[in-house]
Coordinates of C-alpha atoms in Angstrom, one line a residue:
Chain V
M25 CA 0.1 -21.9 -26.3
Q26 CA -0.7 -24.5 -29.5
F27 CA -0.3 -21.9 -32.5
V28 CA 3.0 -20.7 -31.2
V29 CA 4.2 -24.5 -31.9
K30 CA 2.4 -25.0 -35.3
K31 CA 3.7 -22.2 -36.3
R32 CA 7.1 -23.4 -35.9
K33 CA 7.0 -27.0 -37.2
K34 CA 10.6 -27.2 -38.6
M35 CA 12.1 -25.9 -35.6
T36 CA 15.9 -25.8 -34.5
V37 CA 17.4 -27.5 -31.4
A38 CA 18.1 -24.3 -30.0
K39 CA 14.8 -23.0 -31.0
K40 CA 12.5 -25.9 -29.4
R41 CA 15.4 -25.0 -26.6
D42 CA 14.2 -21.9 -26.3
L43 CA 10.5 -22.8 -26.7
L44 CA 10.9 -25.6 -23.5
F45 CA 12.4 -23.2 -21.5
Y46 CA 9.7 -20.5 -21.8
I47 CA 7.4 -23.0 -21.4
A48 CA 8.9 -24.3 -18.0
L49 CA 9.7 -21.2 -16.5
M50 CA 6.0 -19.8 -17.9
A51 CA 4.0 -22.7 -16.2
F52 CA 3.7 -21.4 -12.5
P53 CA 2.8 -17.7 -13.4
V54 CA -0.1 -19.0 -15.1
I55 CA -0.8 -21.4 -13.2
Q56 CA -0.9 -19.1 -10.3
F57 CA -3.2 -16.6 -12.3
V58 CA -5.8 -19.4 -13.2
V59 CA -6.2 -20.5 -10.0
F60 CA -5.7 -17.1 -7.6
Y61 CA -7.5 -14.8 -9.9
I62 CA -9.7 -16.4 -12.8
V63 CA -10.9 -19.3 -10.4
V64 CA -11.3 -17.3 -7.0
N65 CA -13.4 -14.5 -9.4
I66 CA -15.2 -16.9 -11.1
N67 CA -16.0 -18.5 -7.9
S68 CA -17.0 -15.4 -6.4
I69 CA -19.4 -14.6 -9.3
T70 CA -21.1 -17.6 -9.3
L71 CA -21.2 -17.5 -5.1
A72 CA -23.1 -14.7 -5.8
F73 CA -25.8 -16.3 -7.4
K74 CA -26.0 -19.5 -4.7
E75 CA -27.2 -19.5 -1.1
Y76 CA -26.4 -22.0 1.2
D77 CA -28.6 -25.1 2.9
I78 CA -26.3 -25.6 5.9
A79 CA -29.2 -28.7 7.1
A80 CA -28.7 -30.2 3.9
G81 CA -25.6 -29.4 3.6
K82 CA -25.3 -28.2 0.1
T83 CA -25.4 -25.4 -2.2
L84 CA -28.8 -23.9 -4.1
F85 CA -28.9 -22.1 -7.1
V86 CA -30.8 -19.1 -6.2
G87 CA -30.7 -16.8 -9.4
F88 CA -31.2 -13.1 -8.8
E89 CA -32.1 -13.8 -5.0
N90 CA -28.6 -12.4 -3.3
F91 CA -29.2 -9.2 -5.5
K92 CA -32.4 -8.5 -5.0
Q93 CA -31.3 -8.5 -0.9
A94 CA -28.3 -6.8 -0.9
F95 CA -30.0 -4.2 -2.8
N96 CA -32.5 -4.5 -0.1
M97 CA -30.0 -3.7 2.6
I98 CA -28.4 -0.8 0.3
T99 CA -30.9 1.1 0.2
Q100 CA -32.9 0.2 3.6
D101 CA -30.6 -0.9 6.7
S102 CA -29.5 2.4 8.4
D103 CA -26.2 1.6 9.0
L104 CA -25.5 0.6 5.0
V105 CA -27.2 4.0 4.0
A106 CA -25.0 6.0 6.0
A107 CA -22.2 3.9 4.6
T108 CA -22.3 4.7 1.2
G109 CA -23.2 8.3 2.4
T110 CA -19.8 8.1 4.3
T111 CA -17.4 6.3 1.5
F112 CA -18.4 9.2 -1.1
A113 CA -18.5 12.0 1.8
A114 CA -14.5 10.4 2.4
F115 CA -13.9 10.1 -0.7
A116 CA -14.8 13.5 -2.1
L117 CA -13.1 15.1 1.0
T118 CA -9.7 13.3 1.0
F119 CA -9.4 13.6 -2.7
F120 CA -10.1 17.3 -3.3
I121 CA -8.1 18.2 -0.2
G122 CA -5.6 15.6 -0.6
T123 CA -4.5 16.1 -4.1
P124 CA -3.7 20.2 -4.0
L125 CA -2.2 20.0 -1.2
A126 CA 0.1 17.5 -2.6
I127 CA 0.8 19.0 -6.2
L128 CA 1.4 22.5 -4.6
F129 CA 4.0 21.0 -1.9
S130 CA 5.4 18.6 -4.8
Y131 CA 6.5 21.8 -6.4
Y132 CA 8.6 23.1 -3.8
I133 CA 10.7 19.7 -4.0
Y134 CA 10.5 19.5 -7.6
K135 CA 12.0 23.3 -7.8
K136 CA 15.1 22.0 -5.4
L137 CA 14.1 24.8 -2.7
P138 CA 15.9 24.8 0.6
A139 CA 16.2 21.8 2.4
H140 CA 14.2 19.9 -0.3
K141 CA 16.4 16.5 0.5
F142 CA 16.0 16.4 4.0
F143 CA 11.8 16.6 3.4
R144 CA 12.5 13.8 0.2
V145 CA 13.1 11.9 3.4
M146 CA 10.9 12.8 6.2
L147 CA 7.7 13.0 3.6
F148 CA 8.7 9.6 2.6
L149 CA 8.6 8.2 6.5
P150 CA 4.6 8.0 6.9
S151 CA 4.5 5.1 4.2
I152 CA 6.5 2.8 6.1
I153 CA 5.8 2.9 9.4
S154 CA 2.7 0.6 10.0
A155 CA -0.6 1.5 9.8
V156 CA -1.0 0.0 13.5
V157 CA 1.7 1.8 14.3
M158 CA 0.8 5.1 13.0
V159 CA -3.2 4.7 14.3
T160 CA -2.7 3.6 17.7
I161 CA -0.4 6.6 18.0
F162 CA -2.6 9.0 16.2
Q163 CA -5.2 8.1 18.6
F164 CA -3.6 8.0 22.1
F165 CA -2.3 11.3 20.9
V166 CA -5.5 12.9 20.2
E167 CA -7.7 11.3 22.5
G168 CA -5.0 11.3 25.6
A169 CA -2.3 14.5 25.0
V170 CA -4.6 17.1 22.9
P171 CA -7.3 17.3 25.6
E172 CA -4.0 17.9 28.2
I173 CA -2.7 20.3 25.9
V174 CA -5.6 21.9 25.4
N175 CA -6.4 22.2 29.3
K176 CA -2.6 23.5 30.3
L177 CA -2.9 26.2 27.5
F178 CA -6.7 27.5 27.4
G179 CA -7.4 26.1 30.6
K180 CA -10.6 24.0 28.9
E181 CA -11.6 20.6 29.3
I182 CA -12.4 18.8 25.8
V183 CA -13.0 15.4 25.2
G184 CA -11.1 13.2 22.6
L185 CA -11.8 14.0 19.5
I186 CA -12.0 10.6 18.4
E187 CA -14.0 9.7 21.1
N188 CA -16.8 13.1 20.5
P189 CA -18.8 12.2 18.2
N190 CA -18.9 15.6 16.9
T191 CA -15.4 15.7 15.6
R192 CA -14.7 12.1 14.9
F193 CA -15.5 12.2 11.2
A194 CA -13.6 15.1 10.5
T195 CA -10.1 13.6 12.7
I196 CA -10.5 10.3 10.6
I197 CA -10.2 12.4 7.6
F198 CA -7.3 14.5 8.6
Y199 CA -5.6 11.4 9.8
N200 CA -6.3 10.3 6.0
I201 CA -4.8 13.1 4.2
W202 CA -2.1 13.6 6.6
I203 CA -0.9 10.1 6.6
S204 CA -1.1 9.7 2.7
F205 CA 0.1 13.3 2.2
G206 CA 4.0 12.5 2.3
V207 CA 4.0 9.9 -0.5
S208 CA 1.7 11.6 -2.7
C209 CA 4.0 14.6 -2.8
L210 CA 7.5 12.7 -3.4
M211 CA 5.1 10.7 -6.1
Y212 CA 4.2 14.6 -7.7
S213 CA 7.8 15.6 -7.9
D214 CA 8.8 12.8 -9.1
A215 CA 6.2 12.8 -12.4
M216 CA 7.4 16.7 -12.4
N217 CA 11.2 15.5 -12.9
G218 CA 10.3 14.2 -16.2
I219 CA 9.5 17.2 -17.6
P220 CA 11.6 18.1 -20.0
P221 CA 14.6 21.1 -18.9
D222 CA 14.6 22.5 -22.7
M223 CA 10.7 23.1 -21.9
I224 CA 10.9 25.6 -19.0
E225 CA 14.3 27.3 -20.5
A226 CA 11.8 27.7 -23.9
A227 CA 9.0 29.2 -21.4
R228 CA 11.6 31.5 -19.4
M229 CA 12.6 33.5 -22.9
D230 CA 8.7 34.2 -23.5
G231 CA 9.2 35.2 -19.7
A232 CA 7.1 33.0 -18.0
T233 CA 8.2 32.7 -14.3
G234 CA 6.6 31.2 -10.6
L235 CA 3.5 30.8 -10.7
K236 CA 3.3 31.3 -14.7
E237 CA 5.4 28.5 -15.0
F238 CA 3.1 26.4 -12.6
W239 CA 0.6 27.1 -14.5
H240 CA 0.9 26.6 -18.0
I241 CA 4.0 24.0 -17.9
T242 CA 4.2 22.3 -14.7
L243 CA 0.4 21.5 -14.5
P244 CA -0.4 20.4 -17.7
M245 CA 2.7 18.3 -17.6
V246 CA 1.8 16.4 -14.5
Y247 CA -1.7 16.3 -15.8
P248 CA -1.6 12.4 -17.3
T249 CA 0.0 11.6 -13.5
I250 CA -3.1 13.5 -11.9
I251 CA -5.3 11.2 -14.4
T252 CA -3.6 8.2 -13.0
F253 CA -4.2 8.5 -9.2
T254 CA -7.4 9.8 -9.7
V255 CA -8.6 7.2 -11.8
V256 CA -6.6 4.6 -9.0
S257 CA -8.3 6.2 -6.3
V258 CA -12.1 6.2 -8.1
A259 CA -11.5 2.7 -8.3
G260 CA -10.9 1.7 -5.0
I261 CA -13.5 3.5 -3.7
F262 CA -15.6 1.1 -2.5
V263 CA -12.3 -0.8 -1.3
N264 CA -11.2 2.1 0.9
Q265 CA -11.3 1.1 4.5
L266 CA -10.1 4.7 5.5
N267 CA -8.0 3.5 8.2
L268 CA -11.0 2.3 10.3
Y269 CA -10.3 -1.2 11.0
S270 CA -6.9 0.0 12.5
F271 CA -8.8 2.7 14.7
F272 CA -11.8 0.7 16.1
G273 CA -11.5 -3.2 14.9
N274 CA -14.8 -4.4 14.7
A275 CA -16.7 -1.6 16.5
S276 CA -16.5 1.5 14.2
A277 CA -19.6 3.4 14.8
V278 CA -18.5 5.7 11.6
K279 CA -18.7 3.5 8.6
T280 CA -17.5 3.1 4.8
W281 CA -18.1 0.5 2.6
G282 CA -14.2 -1.0 1.8
Y283 CA -14.5 -1.4 5.8
W284 CA -18.0 -2.7 5.9
L285 CA -16.9 -5.4 3.8
Y286 CA -13.5 -6.3 5.6
T287 CA -15.4 -6.9 8.5
Q288 CA -18.2 -8.5 7.5
T289 CA -15.6 -11.4 5.8
Q290 CA -13.6 -11.4 8.4
Q291 CA -16.4 -11.9 11.0
A292 CA -18.3 -14.4 9.0
T293 CA -18.8 -17.9 10.8
S294 CA -19.7 -20.0 7.9
E295 CA -19.5 -20.4 4.3
A296 CA -23.2 -19.6 4.4
D297 CA -22.3 -15.6 4.8
Y298 CA -20.5 -15.6 2.1
P299 CA -23.1 -15.5 -1.4
I300 CA -24.7 -12.0 0.0
L301 CA -20.8 -10.3 0.7
S302 CA -20.0 -11.7 -3.1
A303 CA -23.9 -10.5 -4.7
M304 CA -22.5 -6.9 -2.9
G305 CA -19.1 -6.7 -3.8
L306 CA -20.4 -8.0 -7.9
L307 CA -22.7 -4.9 -7.2
F308 CA -19.9 -2.8 -6.7
T309 CA -18.0 -4.0 -9.4
V310 CA -20.0 -3.2 -12.2
I311 CA -20.8 -0.3 -10.7
T312 CA -16.5 0.8 -10.0
V313 CA -15.5 -0.5 -13.7
P314 CA -17.8 2.0 -16.0
L315 CA -17.2 4.8 -13.1
T316 CA -13.4 4.6 -13.6
L317 CA -13.9 4.7 -17.0
I318 CA -16.2 7.7 -17.5
V319 CA -13.9 9.6 -14.6
K320 CA -10.9 8.9 -17.2
K321 CA -12.7 9.9 -20.5
L322 CA -13.5 12.9 -18.6
L323 CA -10.7 14.2 -17.2
E324 CA -8.7 13.5 -20.4
K325 CA -11.5 15.3 -22.5
F326 CA -11.9 18.6 -20.1
G327 CA -8.1 18.8 -19.1
P328 CA -5.6 21.3 -20.1
K329 CA -4.0 20.2 -23.3
Q330 CA -0.1 20.3 -23.6
D331 CA 1.3 21.8 -26.1
Chain Z
M22 CA 20.1 16.7 7.5
A23 CA 23.4 18.7 7.8
E24 CA 24.9 17.2 4.5
A25 CA 21.7 17.5 2.9
I26 CA 22.3 21.6 4.3
I27 CA 25.7 21.9 3.0
K28 CA 24.7 20.3 -0.5
K29 CA 22.2 22.9 -1.0
K30 CA 24.6 25.2 -0.7
S31 CA 27.0 24.5 -3.1
K32 CA 23.9 24.1 -5.6
K33 CA 22.7 27.2 -4.8
H34 CA 24.9 29.1 -7.6
D35 CA 23.5 26.9 -10.1
T36 CA 19.6 27.0 -9.2
T37 CA 19.1 30.7 -9.8
R38 CA 16.3 30.0 -11.7
T39 CA 14.4 29.4 -8.5
R40 CA 14.5 32.6 -5.8
L41 CA 12.7 32.7 -2.5
S42 CA 9.6 34.6 -2.5
P43 CA 6.8 34.9 -0.1
L44 CA 5.0 31.8 -1.5
T45 CA 8.0 29.7 -1.2
V46 CA 8.4 30.5 2.3
I47 CA 4.8 29.3 3.1
L48 CA 5.3 26.0 1.9
L49 CA 8.6 25.8 3.6
V50 CA 6.8 27.0 6.8
V51 CA 4.1 24.5 6.4
L52 CA 6.2 21.6 5.1
S53 CA 8.4 21.7 8.3
I54 CA 5.0 21.9 10.5
Y55 CA 4.2 18.9 8.9
V56 CA 7.2 16.9 9.3
L57 CA 7.5 18.3 12.9
S58 CA 3.6 16.9 13.6
M59 CA 5.4 13.5 12.4
F60 CA 8.3 13.9 14.6
V61 CA 5.9 15.0 17.6
L62 CA 3.9 12.0 17.8
L63 CA 6.7 9.4 17.1
F64 CA 8.6 11.3 19.6
W65 CA 5.6 11.5 22.3
A66 CA 4.9 7.5 21.8
L67 CA 8.7 7.0 22.6
I68 CA 9.0 9.2 25.8
T69 CA 5.4 7.7 26.6
S70 CA 7.1 3.9 26.5
F71 CA 9.6 4.5 28.7
K72 CA 6.6 5.8 31.6
S73 CA 4.7 3.8 34.1
Q74 CA 1.1 3.8 33.8
Q75 CA 0.6 5.6 37.3
E76 CA 2.9 8.3 35.9
F77 CA 1.1 9.0 33.1
R78 CA -2.0 9.1 34.9
I79 CA -0.8 12.2 35.9
N80 CA 1.9 13.1 33.5
I81 CA 0.4 12.5 29.7
I82 CA 2.6 15.2 27.8
G83 CA 5.9 15.7 29.3
L84 CA 9.1 13.7 29.6
P85 CA 9.0 10.5 32.2
E86 CA 10.3 11.6 35.9
K87 CA 10.7 8.1 36.1
F88 CA 12.2 5.9 33.1
V89 CA 10.5 2.7 32.8
W90 CA 11.9 0.0 30.9
N91 CA 8.2 -1.4 29.7
Y92 CA 10.0 -3.1 26.6
S93 CA 11.5 -6.2 28.3
F94 CA 8.2 -7.0 29.8
V95 CA 6.1 -6.8 27.1
F96 CA 8.4 -9.0 25.1
S97 CA 8.1 -11.5 27.4
K98 CA 4.8 -11.0 28.7
F99 CA 2.7 -10.5 25.7
V100 CA 0.7 -13.1 24.5
Y101 CA -1.6 -13.6 21.7
P102 CA -3.9 -16.2 22.3
I103 CA -4.7 -19.1 18.9
S104 CA -7.1 -21.6 19.2
T105 CA -6.1 -24.8 18.2
E106 CA -7.4 -28.7 18.7
S107 CA -5.7 -29.3 22.0
G108 CA -7.0 -26.0 23.4
T109 CA -6.1 -22.1 23.5
V110 CA -2.3 -21.8 22.6
N111 CA -0.6 -18.6 24.0
V112 CA 1.8 -17.3 21.3
G113 CA 4.5 -15.2 22.4
M114 CA 7.0 -12.2 21.1
P115 CA 9.4 -14.0 19.8
M116 CA 7.3 -16.4 18.0
M117 CA 5.3 -13.3 16.5
F118 CA 8.1 -11.9 15.3
L119 CA 9.7 -14.9 13.5
N120 CA 6.5 -15.5 11.9
S121 CA 6.3 -11.9 10.9
F122 CA 9.9 -11.9 9.4
L123 CA 9.0 -15.6 7.8
Y124 CA 5.5 -13.8 6.2
A125 CA 7.5 -10.9 5.1
I126 CA 10.6 -11.8 3.4
G127 CA 8.8 -15.3 1.7
C128 CA 5.8 -13.3 0.5
A129 CA 8.1 -10.1 -0.7
F130 CA 10.6 -12.8 -2.4
A131 CA 7.7 -14.4 -3.9
A132 CA 6.0 -10.7 -5.3
T133 CA 9.1 -10.0 -6.4
I134 CA 10.7 -12.7 -8.4
T135 CA 7.5 -13.8 -9.7
P136 CA 6.8 -10.4 -12.3
C137 CA 10.8 -10.7 -12.8
I138 CA 10.8 -13.8 -14.2
T139 CA 7.6 -13.7 -16.0
A140 CA 8.7 -10.1 -17.3
Y141 CA 12.0 -11.3 -18.7
L142 CA 10.2 -14.0 -20.8
C143 CA 7.9 -11.4 -22.5
A144 CA 10.8 -9.0 -22.9
K145 CA 13.0 -11.0 -24.4
F146 CA 10.9 -13.8 -25.9
D147 CA 9.1 -13.4 -28.8
Y148 CA 6.1 -15.4 -28.7
K149 CA 2.4 -14.1 -29.1
F150 CA 1.7 -15.3 -26.0
S151 CA 4.3 -13.0 -24.5
K152 CA 2.2 -9.9 -25.9
F153 CA -0.5 -11.7 -24.5
M154 CA 0.7 -11.5 -21.1
V155 CA 1.8 -7.4 -21.4
V156 CA -1.9 -6.9 -22.5
L157 CA -3.6 -8.9 -19.5
V158 CA -1.5 -7.4 -16.9
I159 CA -2.7 -4.1 -17.8
V160 CA -6.1 -5.1 -18.2
V161 CA -6.5 -6.8 -15.1
M162 CA -4.8 -3.5 -13.4
A163 CA -7.8 -1.3 -14.9
L164 CA -10.2 -3.7 -13.5
P165 CA -11.0 -2.8 -10.1
I166 CA -12.7 -5.9 -8.5
V167 CA -14.5 -5.7 -5.0
G168 CA -15.6 -8.3 -2.4
N169 CA -13.8 -11.4 -4.0
L170 CA -12.3 -12.0 -0.3
P171 CA -14.5 -14.5 0.7
S172 CA -14.0 -16.1 -2.7
E173 CA -10.4 -16.3 -2.1
I174 CA -10.7 -17.8 1.5
M175 CA -12.7 -20.7 0.0
V176 CA -10.1 -21.5 -2.6
A177 CA -7.2 -21.4 -0.7
K178 CA -8.7 -23.4 1.8
A179 CA -10.2 -25.8 -1.1
V180 CA -6.1 -26.1 -2.3
G181 CA -4.7 -26.4 1.3
L182 CA -3.1 -23.3 1.6
F183 CA -5.2 -21.2 4.3
D184 CA -3.2 -21.2 7.7
H185 CA 0.1 -21.8 6.2
I186 CA 2.6 -18.5 6.3
W187 CA 4.3 -20.6 2.8
G188 CA 0.6 -21.1 1.6
L189 CA 0.6 -17.0 1.6
W190 CA 4.0 -16.8 0.1
L191 CA 2.2 -19.0 -2.7
M192 CA -0.9 -17.0 -3.1
R193 CA 1.4 -13.8 -3.5
A194 CA 3.7 -15.0 -6.0
N195 CA 1.3 -13.7 -9.0
F196 CA 3.0 -11.2 -11.5
L197 CA 0.2 -9.1 -11.8
G198 CA 0.7 -5.5 -11.6
M199 CA 2.6 -2.5 -11.8
Y200 CA 6.2 -4.0 -10.7
F201 CA 5.5 -6.2 -13.5
L202 CA 5.7 -3.5 -16.2
V203 CA 8.9 -1.8 -14.4
F204 CA 11.1 -5.5 -14.9
L205 CA 9.5 -5.5 -18.8
N206 CA 11.3 -2.0 -19.3
A207 CA 14.3 -3.0 -17.2
F208 CA 14.8 -5.8 -19.5
K209 CA 13.8 -4.2 -22.9
A210 CA 16.4 -1.8 -22.1
I211 CA 19.3 -4.2 -21.6
P212 CA 21.0 -4.5 -25.1
K213 CA 21.0 -8.1 -27.4
D214 CA 24.8 -7.4 -27.1
F215 CA 25.1 -8.8 -23.6
T216 CA 23.5 -12.4 -23.7
E217 CA 24.9 -13.0 -27.8
A218 CA 28.5 -13.4 -26.8
A219 CA 27.3 -15.3 -23.9
K220 CA 25.3 -17.8 -26.5
I221 CA 28.0 -17.6 -28.7
D222 CA 30.3 -18.9 -25.7
G223 CA 27.7 -21.8 -25.3
A224 CA 25.6 -20.2 -22.7
G225 CA 21.7 -22.1 -22.1
N226 CA 18.8 -20.1 -21.3
F227 CA 19.2 -20.7 -17.4
T228 CA 22.9 -19.5 -17.5
I229 CA 21.8 -16.1 -19.3
L230 CA 19.1 -15.4 -17.0
F231 CA 20.6 -16.3 -13.6
R232 CA 24.1 -15.0 -14.5
I233 CA 23.6 -12.3 -16.7
M234 CA 20.4 -10.7 -16.9
L235 CA 19.6 -11.1 -13.2
P236 CA 22.5 -9.6 -12.4
L237 CA 22.1 -6.6 -14.4
V238 CA 18.4 -5.9 -13.1
R239 CA 19.5 -6.8 -9.1
N240 CA 19.0 -3.0 -7.8
T241 CA 15.4 -3.0 -9.4
F242 CA 15.0 -6.0 -7.5
F243 CA 16.2 -4.9 -4.3
V244 CA 14.3 -1.8 -4.3
V245 CA 10.5 -3.8 -5.1
M246 CA 11.3 -6.4 -2.5
L247 CA 12.4 -3.7 0.3
I248 CA 9.3 -2.1 -0.8
H249 CA 7.4 -5.4 -0.4
F250 CA 9.0 -6.3 2.7
I251 CA 8.0 -3.2 4.2
G252 CA 4.3 -3.8 3.0
F253 CA 4.0 -7.5 4.4
W254 CA 5.5 -6.6 7.8
N255 CA 3.4 -3.8 8.9
D256 CA 0.2 -5.5 7.3
Y257 CA -1.8 -7.1 9.8
Q258 CA -5.5 -7.6 7.4
V259 CA -4.2 -10.2 5.7
P260 CA -2.7 -12.6 8.3
L261 CA -5.7 -11.9 10.5
I262 CA -7.5 -13.7 8.1
Y263 CA -4.8 -16.2 6.4
L264 CA -3.3 -17.0 9.3
P265 CA -5.4 -17.6 12.0
S266 CA -2.9 -20.0 13.9
H267 CA 0.8 -18.2 13.1
P268 CA -0.3 -14.3 14.5
T269 CA 2.4 -11.7 13.3
V270 CA 4.0 -8.9 15.1
A271 CA 1.3 -6.7 13.4
L272 CA -1.3 -8.5 14.5
G273 CA 0.1 -8.9 18.0
V274 CA 0.4 -4.7 18.7
F275 CA -2.9 -4.7 16.6
N276 CA -4.7 -7.0 19.2
M277 CA -3.2 -5.2 22.0
A278 CA -4.7 -2.2 21.3
T279 CA -8.4 -3.7 20.8
T280 CA -8.6 -6.3 23.6
K281 CA -9.1 -5.0 27.2
E282 CA -8.2 -8.2 28.5
N283 CA -4.7 -8.4 29.3
G284 CA -2.9 -6.1 31.6
L285 CA -0.9 -4.9 28.9
S286 CA -3.6 -2.5 27.8
T287 CA -2.2 0.4 29.3
I288 CA -1.1 3.5 26.8
P289 CA 2.1 3.1 27.9
M290 CA 2.3 -0.4 27.4
R291 CA 0.6 -0.7 23.7
M292 CA 3.3 2.5 22.8
T293 CA 5.8 0.3 23.7
G294 CA 4.5 -2.5 21.6
S295 CA 4.5 0.0 18.7
M296 CA 7.7 0.7 19.1
L297 CA 9.3 -2.4 19.4
M298 CA 7.1 -3.5 15.7
L299 CA 8.5 0.2 14.6
I300 CA 12.1 -0.4 15.0
P301 CA 13.4 -2.6 12.1
I302 CA 11.3 -0.7 9.7
L303 CA 13.0 2.6 11.1
I304 CA 16.4 0.6 11.1
I305 CA 15.8 -0.6 7.3
F306 CA 14.7 2.6 6.5
I307 CA 17.9 4.3 7.7
I308 CA 20.6 2.1 6.2
F309 CA 18.4 2.3 2.8
Q310 CA 16.9 5.4 3.2
K311 CA 18.7 6.8 -0.3
K312 CA 17.5 3.3 -2.2
L313 CA 14.4 3.6 -1.2
V314 CA 13.9 7.6 -1.7
G315 CA 15.7 7.6 -5.3
N316 CA 13.5 4.7 -6.5
L317 CA 10.1 5.7 -5.4
S318 CA 9.5 6.4 -9.1
V319 CA 9.7 2.5 -9.4
G320 CA 6.2 2.5 -7.4
G321 CA 3.9 5.3 -9.1
V322 CA 4.4 7.5 -12.1
K323 CA 6.2 5.3 -14.9
G324 CA 3.5 3.9 -15.9

């Protein structure tokens, strides 16, 4: 802030008042940011290099010891090796199934086809219902009602879809795609609404209709939005819990990294458990930052060009 | 829905550009199935909440033969045990609702007013610091940080905000995120003429902000706060960690689903709890559905 003051040595009273007002209102957000962003993250980084000596009640600097330990856990602990697989498999499945579906159906809303207003409202519904409520209902539905329905229709006895280890993962992936479908649909249709109408008129003059219009106009025009959403989901890859905590609490057999980090932090009995978690978080951050940048650059380079 | 259909029919003439093709029919069918699946689940939960456990055992999918009012039972009997210095204390459902309300409304307000005021300062005051703040928000948004929760807990404890609802209000009062950019654009779009006249009349900065500027963005403010409110109301993971002695409804319902200790762990009872938590949100949704759905682009693609 000092440079501002220096530059305006001969300030008028009004300008002084403006500056005072500015500083008075800016103070809180800046302090809040310093404490809950800067301090939190610096503390998180230093924590990764420390160890708690509980007996002596003090912290020791241990260098890269936590990272070594974290790395060993990631590569050797069978639970965590599986978590890496699950994390990426879940990302690939939800992303590559969910995104095309959302884009396809958002076209319906965007084109104002029959009952699009009704669908707009209904697609919004899943995003306002709490994960706890939705998961609870879904869980008991597939565990209780689905076997009952199958029994009534086909006379076959089946186990609940989540109880059955063979269908558990698929069911959870299904749930995640199902629940996020509505809102992604609406977001893409909103992006499509931003397409200038005269562009579509021009394409029509050239004889583009239906699928051609979708492929040559709509898709390239919403491509920047697709990039944004993709980058956001890549950035969240190690944070995504896949709603596992809502399904199983601490006891999930299927684990993602987001789930594991949250449960470990939540269950930590003392601050002595924190350094290793911080080290892992830092490792993932170091992976995620370049990963998102690479994905963004690749998508920008190889995407359809707007003309 | 009827309204939507009538409007659609009157509009049909000017949307000659789109006709029903086999593809759009398929899309319509699948979308209908999707919406229907949502309804089936919610309806199943609703009818289950009116069954007794005995009936549910034999009648899982049908309508209840005898309606049982589980709601008052859950509302009065469900408790969430918390440990205090003087031993375990049971927090009842009314208290959980109060906690949820205080947590959600306070956090929603804090998480809306902070980006709003900060964006106003950055949009209307031409200091270098303003430009710095805008860049800062964009950089932070692009920087995915994983696993700083332990550190955040430590900091919250160190500054004395841990386990206080107002502590979370302060923690959520940050300007970062896309709503800052939404407010920034909103304020930038307001022409200077609006304030010039007031300035000539001798209005101070505070008068301009609170009497002229904030009323102009009140719609955006309201929608952002509503979206935040719904999010905080539904959230249980943050209260689970930060508010060990102030359980919210979401946390209560979550706990109901995972502990088998109390007699309320039957499926009809859990559905009742879920419905209790859902009702306030559904009411809000029904009242403000136009505002929420119409302004969704606020939450997505403007950035």
